[in-house]
């Protein structure tokens, strides 16, 4: 998994997560999370054990907001481009959290509890490290699959067109260069393009210009299944 300590709380109301993911197997796999050590306070976005996308912001004993898609994501041969745009300052509750997959907004949920207006989420909280690929309070479930073109935008709620576009010839949804975006204080852009090592300045390097590098844990860049 990858981990980074947040040094400034920055904007806890407005942010965008954009990542390309491909599952290799099924299970409860974390895409993005910030939690305390006990699991009493947390934000995370994951594939759950029922193959649905599951998003929660939780402050014990209350769900601040909580979404589970009706749609199931069971194609292990497919890349999914997942974008979560949050802006709790919006007056209309349905505008405070928007989830997109491959450029299309998800509107069908088995659970849909929108955040209250001006909610401070646990995202960008200085006490809790950001973890990609692992839960943060002792769980040993890790993401099993691939990730690419991972962007976090601090302070803006963007649409998928900021990160991808439709190929005019093939109709395929493809990533675009995001280096020109304004990432904000805690924003980052993980390209995973430097496989010369497994350090925060190689595999975990932030290419946004912010230097918000991630520490890789238990990765290998040697040839083979590892």
C-alpha atoms as a printed R data frame, in Angstrom:
    type eleno elety resid chain resno       x       y       z
1   ATOM     1    CA   UNK     A     1   0.000   0.000   0.000
2   ATOM     2    CA   UNK     A     2   0.967   3.671  -0.203
3   ATOM     3    CA   UNK     A     3   0.877   6.100   2.686
4   ATOM     4    CA   UNK     A     4   1.379   9.822   3.250
5   ATOM     5    CA   UNK     A     5   1.121  11.979   6.371
6   ATOM     6    CA   UNK     A     6  -0.879  15.173   5.862
7   ATOM     7    CA   UNK     A     7   0.962  18.181   7.283
8   ATOM     8    CA   UNK     A     8  -1.791  20.775   6.696
9   ATOM     9    CA   UNK     A     9  -5.532  20.211   7.142
10  ATOM    10    CA   UNK     A    10  -6.330  22.397   4.116
11  ATOM    11    CA   UNK     A    11  -9.844  22.022   2.615
12  ATOM    12    CA   UNK     A    12 -11.973  19.352   4.266
13  ATOM    13    CA   UNK     A    13 -15.173  20.365   2.477
14  ATOM    14    CA   UNK     A    14 -14.185  20.271  -1.203
15  ATOM    15    CA   UNK     A    15 -12.007  17.782  -3.077
16  ATOM    16    CA   UNK     A    16 -11.866  15.384  -6.031
17  ATOM    17    CA   UNK     A    17 -10.431  11.864  -6.214
18  ATOM    18    CA   UNK     A    18  -9.717  10.433  -9.675
19  ATOM    19    CA   UNK     A    19  -8.126   7.020 -10.221
20  ATOM    20    CA   UNK     A    20  -7.990   4.300 -12.857
21  ATOM    21    CA   UNK     A    21  -8.327   0.866 -11.253
22  ATOM    22    CA   UNK     A    22  -8.440  -2.712 -12.478
23  ATOM    23    CA   UNK     A    23  -9.408  -5.505 -10.098
24  ATOM    24    CA   UNK     A    24  -7.510  -8.785 -10.083
25  ATOM    25    CA   UNK     A    25  -9.774 -10.588  -7.632
26  ATOM    26    CA   UNK     A    26 -12.794  -9.939  -5.441
27  ATOM    27    CA   UNK     A    27 -12.893  -8.701  -1.878
28  ATOM    28    CA   UNK     A    28 -13.086  -5.609   0.316
29  ATOM    29    CA   UNK     A    29 -10.400  -3.467  -1.346
30  ATOM    30    CA   UNK     A    30  -9.632   0.118  -0.346
31  ATOM    31    CA   UNK     A    31  -9.045   2.758  -3.047
32  ATOM    32    CA   UNK     A    32  -8.624   5.812  -0.780
33  ATOM    33    CA   UNK     A    33  -8.848   6.255   2.967
34  ATOM    34    CA   UNK     A    34  -8.081   8.416   5.992
35  ATOM    35    CA   UNK     A    35  -8.833   6.880   9.390
36  ATOM    36    CA   UNK     A    36  -7.792   7.084  13.004
37  ATOM    37    CA   UNK     A    37  -6.110   4.157  14.748
38  ATOM    38    CA   UNK     A    38  -9.327   2.793  16.276
39  ATOM    39    CA   UNK     A    39 -11.738   3.128  13.363
40  ATOM    40    CA   UNK     A    40 -13.888   5.630  15.246
41  ATOM    41    CA   UNK     A    41 -13.401   8.380  12.648
42  ATOM    42    CA   UNK     A    42 -12.824   7.656   8.997
43  ATOM    43    CA   UNK     A    43 -13.323   8.380   5.340
44  ATOM    44    CA   UNK     A    44 -12.823   5.702   2.746
45  ATOM    45    CA   UNK     A    45 -13.800   4.666  -0.772
46  ATOM    46    CA   UNK     A    46 -13.631   0.967  -1.560
47  ATOM    47    CA   UNK     A    47 -14.971  -1.994  -3.470
48  ATOM    48    CA   UNK     A    48 -16.944  -3.944  -0.903
49  ATOM    49    CA   UNK     A    49 -17.345  -7.725  -0.648
50  ATOM    50    CA   UNK     A    50 -20.500  -7.490  -2.788
51  ATOM    51    CA   UNK     A    51 -18.534  -5.813  -5.620
52  ATOM    52    CA   UNK     A    52 -20.233  -2.431  -5.145
53  ATOM    53    CA   UNK     A    53 -18.511   0.911  -4.710
54  ATOM    54    CA   UNK     A    54 -18.797   1.908  -1.068
55  ATOM    55    CA   UNK     A    55 -18.087   5.424   0.237
56  ATOM    56    CA   UNK     A    56 -18.375   6.482   3.857
57  ATOM    57    CA   UNK     A    57 -17.462   9.388   6.121
58  ATOM    58    CA   UNK     A    58 -17.980   8.220   9.689
59  ATOM    59    CA   UNK     A    59 -17.674   9.823  13.124
60  ATOM    60    CA   UNK     A    60 -18.565   7.319  15.820
61  ATOM    61    CA   UNK     A    61 -21.423   6.479  16.121
62  ATOM    62    CA   UNK     A    62 -22.780   8.420  13.114
63  ATOM    63    CA   UNK     A    63 -22.410   8.128   9.352
64  ATOM    64    CA   UNK     A    64 -21.748  11.685   8.175
65  ATOM    65    CA   UNK     A    65 -22.397  10.481   4.675
66  ATOM    66    CA   UNK     A    66 -22.634   7.079   3.091
67  ATOM    67    CA   UNK     A    67 -23.092   5.697  -0.435
68  ATOM    68    CA   UNK     A    68 -23.307   2.181  -1.850
69  ATOM    69    CA   UNK     A    69 -23.922   1.731  -5.571
70  ATOM    70    CA   UNK     A    70 -26.505  -0.669  -6.906
71  ATOM    71    CA   UNK     A    71 -24.128  -1.365  -9.752
72  ATOM    72    CA   UNK     A    72 -21.621  -4.156  -9.243
73  ATOM    73    CA   UNK     A    73 -18.058  -4.028 -10.587
74  ATOM    74    CA   UNK     A    74 -17.104  -7.620 -11.374
75  ATOM    75    CA   UNK     A    75 -15.153  -7.371 -14.630
76  ATOM    76    CA   UNK     A    76 -11.537  -8.212 -13.788
77  ATOM    77    CA   UNK     A    77 -10.499  -7.564 -17.393
78  ATOM    78    CA   UNK     A    78 -11.707  -3.946 -17.373
79  ATOM    79    CA   UNK     A    79 -10.196  -0.669 -16.256
80  ATOM    80    CA   UNK     A    80 -12.619   1.541 -14.317
81  ATOM    81    CA   UNK     A    81 -12.062   5.292 -14.135
82  ATOM    82    CA   UNK     A    82 -13.537   6.356 -10.800
83  ATOM    83    CA   UNK     A    83 -14.087  10.017  -9.937
84  ATOM    84    CA   UNK     A    84 -15.531  11.214  -6.631
85  ATOM    85    CA   UNK     A    85 -16.228  14.957  -6.458
86  ATOM    86    CA   UNK     A    86 -17.242  16.354  -3.057
87  ATOM    87    CA   UNK     A    87 -18.317  19.899  -2.211
88  ATOM    88    CA   UNK     A    88 -20.292  20.078   1.015
89  ATOM    89    CA   UNK     A    89 -20.763  23.857   0.671
90  ATOM    90    CA   UNK     A    90 -23.433  23.313  -1.989
91  ATOM    91    CA   UNK     A    91 -26.997  24.258  -1.008
92  ATOM    92    CA   UNK     A    92 -28.556  21.267  -2.821
93  ATOM    93    CA   UNK     A    93 -27.654  18.006  -1.121
94  ATOM    94    CA   UNK     A    94 -27.327  16.000  -4.358
95  ATOM    95    CA   UNK     A    95 -24.632  18.428  -5.514
96  ATOM    96    CA   UNK     A    96 -22.477  17.774  -2.437
97  ATOM    97    CA   UNK     A    97 -21.240  14.362  -3.552
98  ATOM    98    CA   UNK     A    98 -21.015  13.085  -7.143
99  ATOM    99    CA   UNK     A    99 -19.614   9.733  -8.225
100 ATOM   100    CA   UNK     A   100 -18.646   8.954 -11.817
101 ATOM   101    CA   UNK     A   101 -17.439   5.745 -13.461
102 ATOM   102    CA   UNK     A   102 -15.906   5.924 -16.942
103 ATOM   103    CA   UNK     A   103 -17.239   9.440 -17.406
104 ATOM   104    CA   UNK     A   104 -20.853   8.677 -16.482
105 ATOM   105    CA   UNK     A   105 -22.420   9.817 -13.213
106 ATOM   106    CA   UNK     A   106 -23.714   7.075 -10.939
107 ATOM   107    CA   UNK     A   107 -27.284   7.839  -9.844
108 ATOM   108    CA   UNK     A   108 -28.551   4.459  -8.615
109 ATOM   109    CA   UNK     A   109 -27.625   3.622  -5.024
110 ATOM   110    CA   UNK     A   110 -28.756   1.042  -2.503
111 ATOM   111    CA   UNK     A   111 -27.694   3.559   0.161
112 ATOM   112    CA   UNK     A   112 -27.509   7.318  -0.449
113 ATOM   113    CA   UNK     A   113 -27.012   9.537   2.589
114 ATOM   114    CA   UNK     A   114 -25.736  12.925   1.449
115 ATOM   115    CA   UNK     A   115 -23.440  15.011   3.656
116 ATOM   116    CA   UNK     A   116 -24.881  17.932   5.576
117 ATOM   117    CA   UNK     A   117 -24.101  21.385   4.228
118 ATOM   118    CA   UNK     A   118 -20.580  22.580   5.131
119 ATOM   119    CA   UNK     A   119 -19.605  19.239   6.649
120 ATOM   120    CA   UNK     A   120 -15.898  18.939   7.422
121 ATOM   121    CA   UNK     A   121 -15.074  15.446   6.187
122 ATOM   122    CA   UNK     A   122 -12.123  13.436   7.485
123 ATOM   123    CA   UNK     A   123 -10.332  13.985   4.175
124 ATOM   124    CA   UNK     A   124  -7.345  16.351   4.592
125 ATOM   125    CA   UNK     A   125  -7.350  15.850   8.363
126 ATOM   126    CA   UNK     A   126  -3.813  16.193   9.734
127 ATOM   127    CA   UNK     A   127  -4.168  13.466  12.371
128 ATOM   128    CA   UNK     A   128  -4.921  10.684   9.909
129 ATOM   129    CA   UNK     A   129  -2.532   9.560   7.160
130 ATOM   130    CA   UNK     A   130  -3.781   9.057   3.613
131 ATOM   131    CA   UNK     A   131  -3.649   5.395   2.612
132 ATOM   132    CA   UNK     A   132  -4.114   3.983  -0.860
133 ATOM   133    CA   UNK     A   133  -4.676   0.250  -1.110
134 ATOM   134    CA   UNK     A   134  -5.157  -0.542   2.570
135 ATOM   135    CA   UNK     A   135  -7.508   0.218   5.453
136 ATOM   136    CA   UNK     A   136  -6.007   2.185   8.258
137 ATOM   137    CA   UNK     A   137  -6.938   0.778  11.639
138 ATOM   138    CA   UNK     A   138  -5.456  -2.705  11.724
139 ATOM   139    CA   UNK     A   139  -7.332  -4.409   8.906
140 ATOM   140    CA   UNK     A   140  -5.108  -6.556   6.733
141 ATOM   141    CA   UNK     A   141  -7.176  -6.313   3.541
142 ATOM   142    CA   UNK     A   142  -5.185  -4.865   0.671
143 ATOM   143    CA   UNK     A   143  -6.125  -3.785  -2.828
144 ATOM   144    CA   UNK     A   144  -5.595  -6.644  -5.279
145 ATOM   145    CA   UNK     A   145  -5.231  -5.210  -8.755
146 ATOM   146    CA   UNK     A   146  -3.781  -2.307 -10.691
147 ATOM   147    CA   UNK     A   147  -3.954   1.468 -10.298
148 ATOM   148    CA   UNK     A   148  -2.873   4.212 -12.696
149 ATOM   149    CA   UNK     A   149  -3.132   7.977 -13.169
150 ATOM   150    CA   UNK     A   150  -4.132   8.673  -9.562
151 ATOM   151    CA   UNK     A   151  -5.114  12.325  -8.952
152 ATOM   152    CA   UNK     A   152  -6.258  14.099  -5.808
153 ATOM   153    CA   UNK     A   153  -7.489  17.693  -6.152
154 ATOM   154    CA   UNK     A   154  -7.614  19.709  -2.928
155 ATOM   155    CA   UNK     A   155 -10.200  22.522  -2.930
156 ATOM   156    CA   UNK     A   156 -12.111  21.832  -6.166
157 ATOM   157    CA   UNK     A   157 -14.946  19.511  -7.173
158 ATOM   158    CA   UNK     A   158 -14.165  18.622 -10.802
159 ATOM   159    CA   UNK     A   159 -15.890  16.556 -13.474
160 ATOM   160    CA   UNK     A   160 -14.387  13.540 -15.267
161 ATOM   161    CA   UNK     A   161 -13.506  15.687 -18.304
162 ATOM   162    CA   UNK     A   162 -10.631  17.145 -16.260
163 ATOM   163    CA   UNK     A   163  -9.015  13.690 -16.223
164 ATOM   164    CA   UNK     A   164 -10.141  11.835 -19.343
165 ATOM   165    CA   UNK     A   165 -11.810  12.138 -22.747
166 ATOM   166    CA   UNK     A   166 -13.601  10.025 -25.347
167 ATOM   167    CA   UNK     A   167 -11.511   8.975 -28.335
168 ATOM   168    CA   UNK     A   168 -13.295  10.376 -31.413
169 ATOM   169    CA   UNK     A   169 -12.457   7.315 -33.511
170 ATOM   170    CA   UNK     A   170 -12.883   4.398 -31.122
171 ATOM   171    CA   UNK     A   171 -15.314   5.861 -28.598
172 ATOM   172    CA   UNK     A   172 -13.045   4.637 -25.806
173 ATOM   173    CA   UNK     A   173 -12.736   6.581 -22.552
174 ATOM   174    CA   UNK     A   174  -9.029   7.416 -22.168
175 ATOM   175    CA   UNK     A   175  -6.891   9.303 -19.610
176 ATOM   176    CA   UNK     A   176  -5.441  12.694 -20.498
177 ATOM   177    CA   UNK     A   177  -2.472  14.671 -19.191
178 ATOM   178    CA   UNK     A   178  -3.508  16.225 -15.867
179 ATOM   179    CA   UNK     A   179  -0.219  17.957 -15.051
180 ATOM   180    CA   UNK     A   180  -1.741  21.363 -15.842
181 ATOM   181    CA   UNK     A   181  -4.466  21.106 -13.192
182 ATOM   182    CA   UNK     A   182  -4.405  23.154  -9.986
183 ATOM   183    CA   UNK     A   183  -3.949  20.484  -7.326
184 ATOM   184    CA   UNK     A   184  -4.187  22.582  -4.134
185 ATOM   185    CA   UNK     A   185  -2.132  22.243  -0.945
186 ATOM   186    CA   UNK     A   186  -2.599  18.511  -0.357
187 ATOM   187    CA   UNK     A   187  -3.219  17.598  -3.983
188 ATOM   188    CA   UNK     A   188  -1.118  14.951  -5.681
189 ATOM   189    CA   UNK     A   189  -0.650  13.165  -9.000
190 ATOM   190    CA   UNK     A   190   0.715   9.625  -8.835
191 ATOM   191    CA   UNK     A   191   1.919   8.361 -12.212
192 ATOM   192    CA   UNK     A   192   3.828   5.311 -10.865
193 ATOM   193    CA   UNK     A   193   6.194   5.782 -13.805
194 ATOM   194    CA   UNK     A   194   9.563   5.556 -12.010
195 ATOM   195    CA   UNK     A   195  10.168   1.895 -11.245
196 ATOM   196    CA   UNK     A   196  13.857   2.354 -10.462
197 ATOM   197    CA   UNK     A   197  13.059   1.867  -6.765
198 ATOM   198    CA   UNK     A   198  10.322   1.558  -4.156
199 ATOM   199    CA   UNK     A   199  10.926   4.862  -2.366
200 ATOM   200    CA   UNK     A   200   8.795   7.957  -1.942
201 ATOM   201    CA   UNK     A   201  10.824   9.712  -4.656
202 ATOM   202    CA   UNK     A   202  10.576   6.872  -7.188
203 ATOM   203    CA   UNK     A   203   7.490   4.656  -7.235
204 ATOM   204    CA   UNK     A   204   5.673   6.930  -4.748
205 ATOM   205    CA   UNK     A   205   6.637  10.234  -6.374
206 ATOM   206    CA   UNK     A   206   4.041  13.001  -6.616
207 ATOM   207    CA   UNK     A   207   4.127  14.573 -10.104
208 ATOM   208    CA   UNK     A   208   1.807  17.486  -9.292
209 ATOM   209    CA   UNK     A   209   4.698  19.773  -8.333
210 ATOM   210    CA   UNK     A   210   3.617  19.792  -4.678
211 ATOM   211    CA   UNK     A   211   6.094  17.177  -3.506
212 ATOM   212    CA   UNK     A   212   3.342  15.256  -1.691
213 ATOM   213    CA   UNK     A   213   5.145  11.954  -2.155
214 ATOM   214    CA   UNK     A   214   3.796   8.647  -0.857
215 ATOM   215    CA   UNK     A   215   5.786   5.969   0.940
216 ATOM   216    CA   UNK     A   216   5.316   2.569  -0.749
217 ATOM   217    CA   UNK     A   217   5.002  -0.399   1.624
218 ATOM   218    CA   UNK     A   218   5.787  -3.988   0.599
219 ATOM   219    CA   UNK     A   219   6.223  -3.268  -3.104
220 ATOM   220    CA   UNK     A   220   8.738  -4.866  -5.412
221 ATOM   221    CA   UNK     A   221  10.002  -3.586  -8.765
222 ATOM   222    CA   UNK     A   222  11.863  -6.799  -9.546
223 ATOM   223    CA   UNK     A   223  10.648  -9.029 -12.361
224 ATOM   224    CA   UNK     A   224   8.026 -11.605 -11.519
225 ATOM   225    CA   UNK     A   225   4.632 -11.869  -9.888
226 ATOM   226    CA   UNK     A   226   5.753  -9.874  -6.835
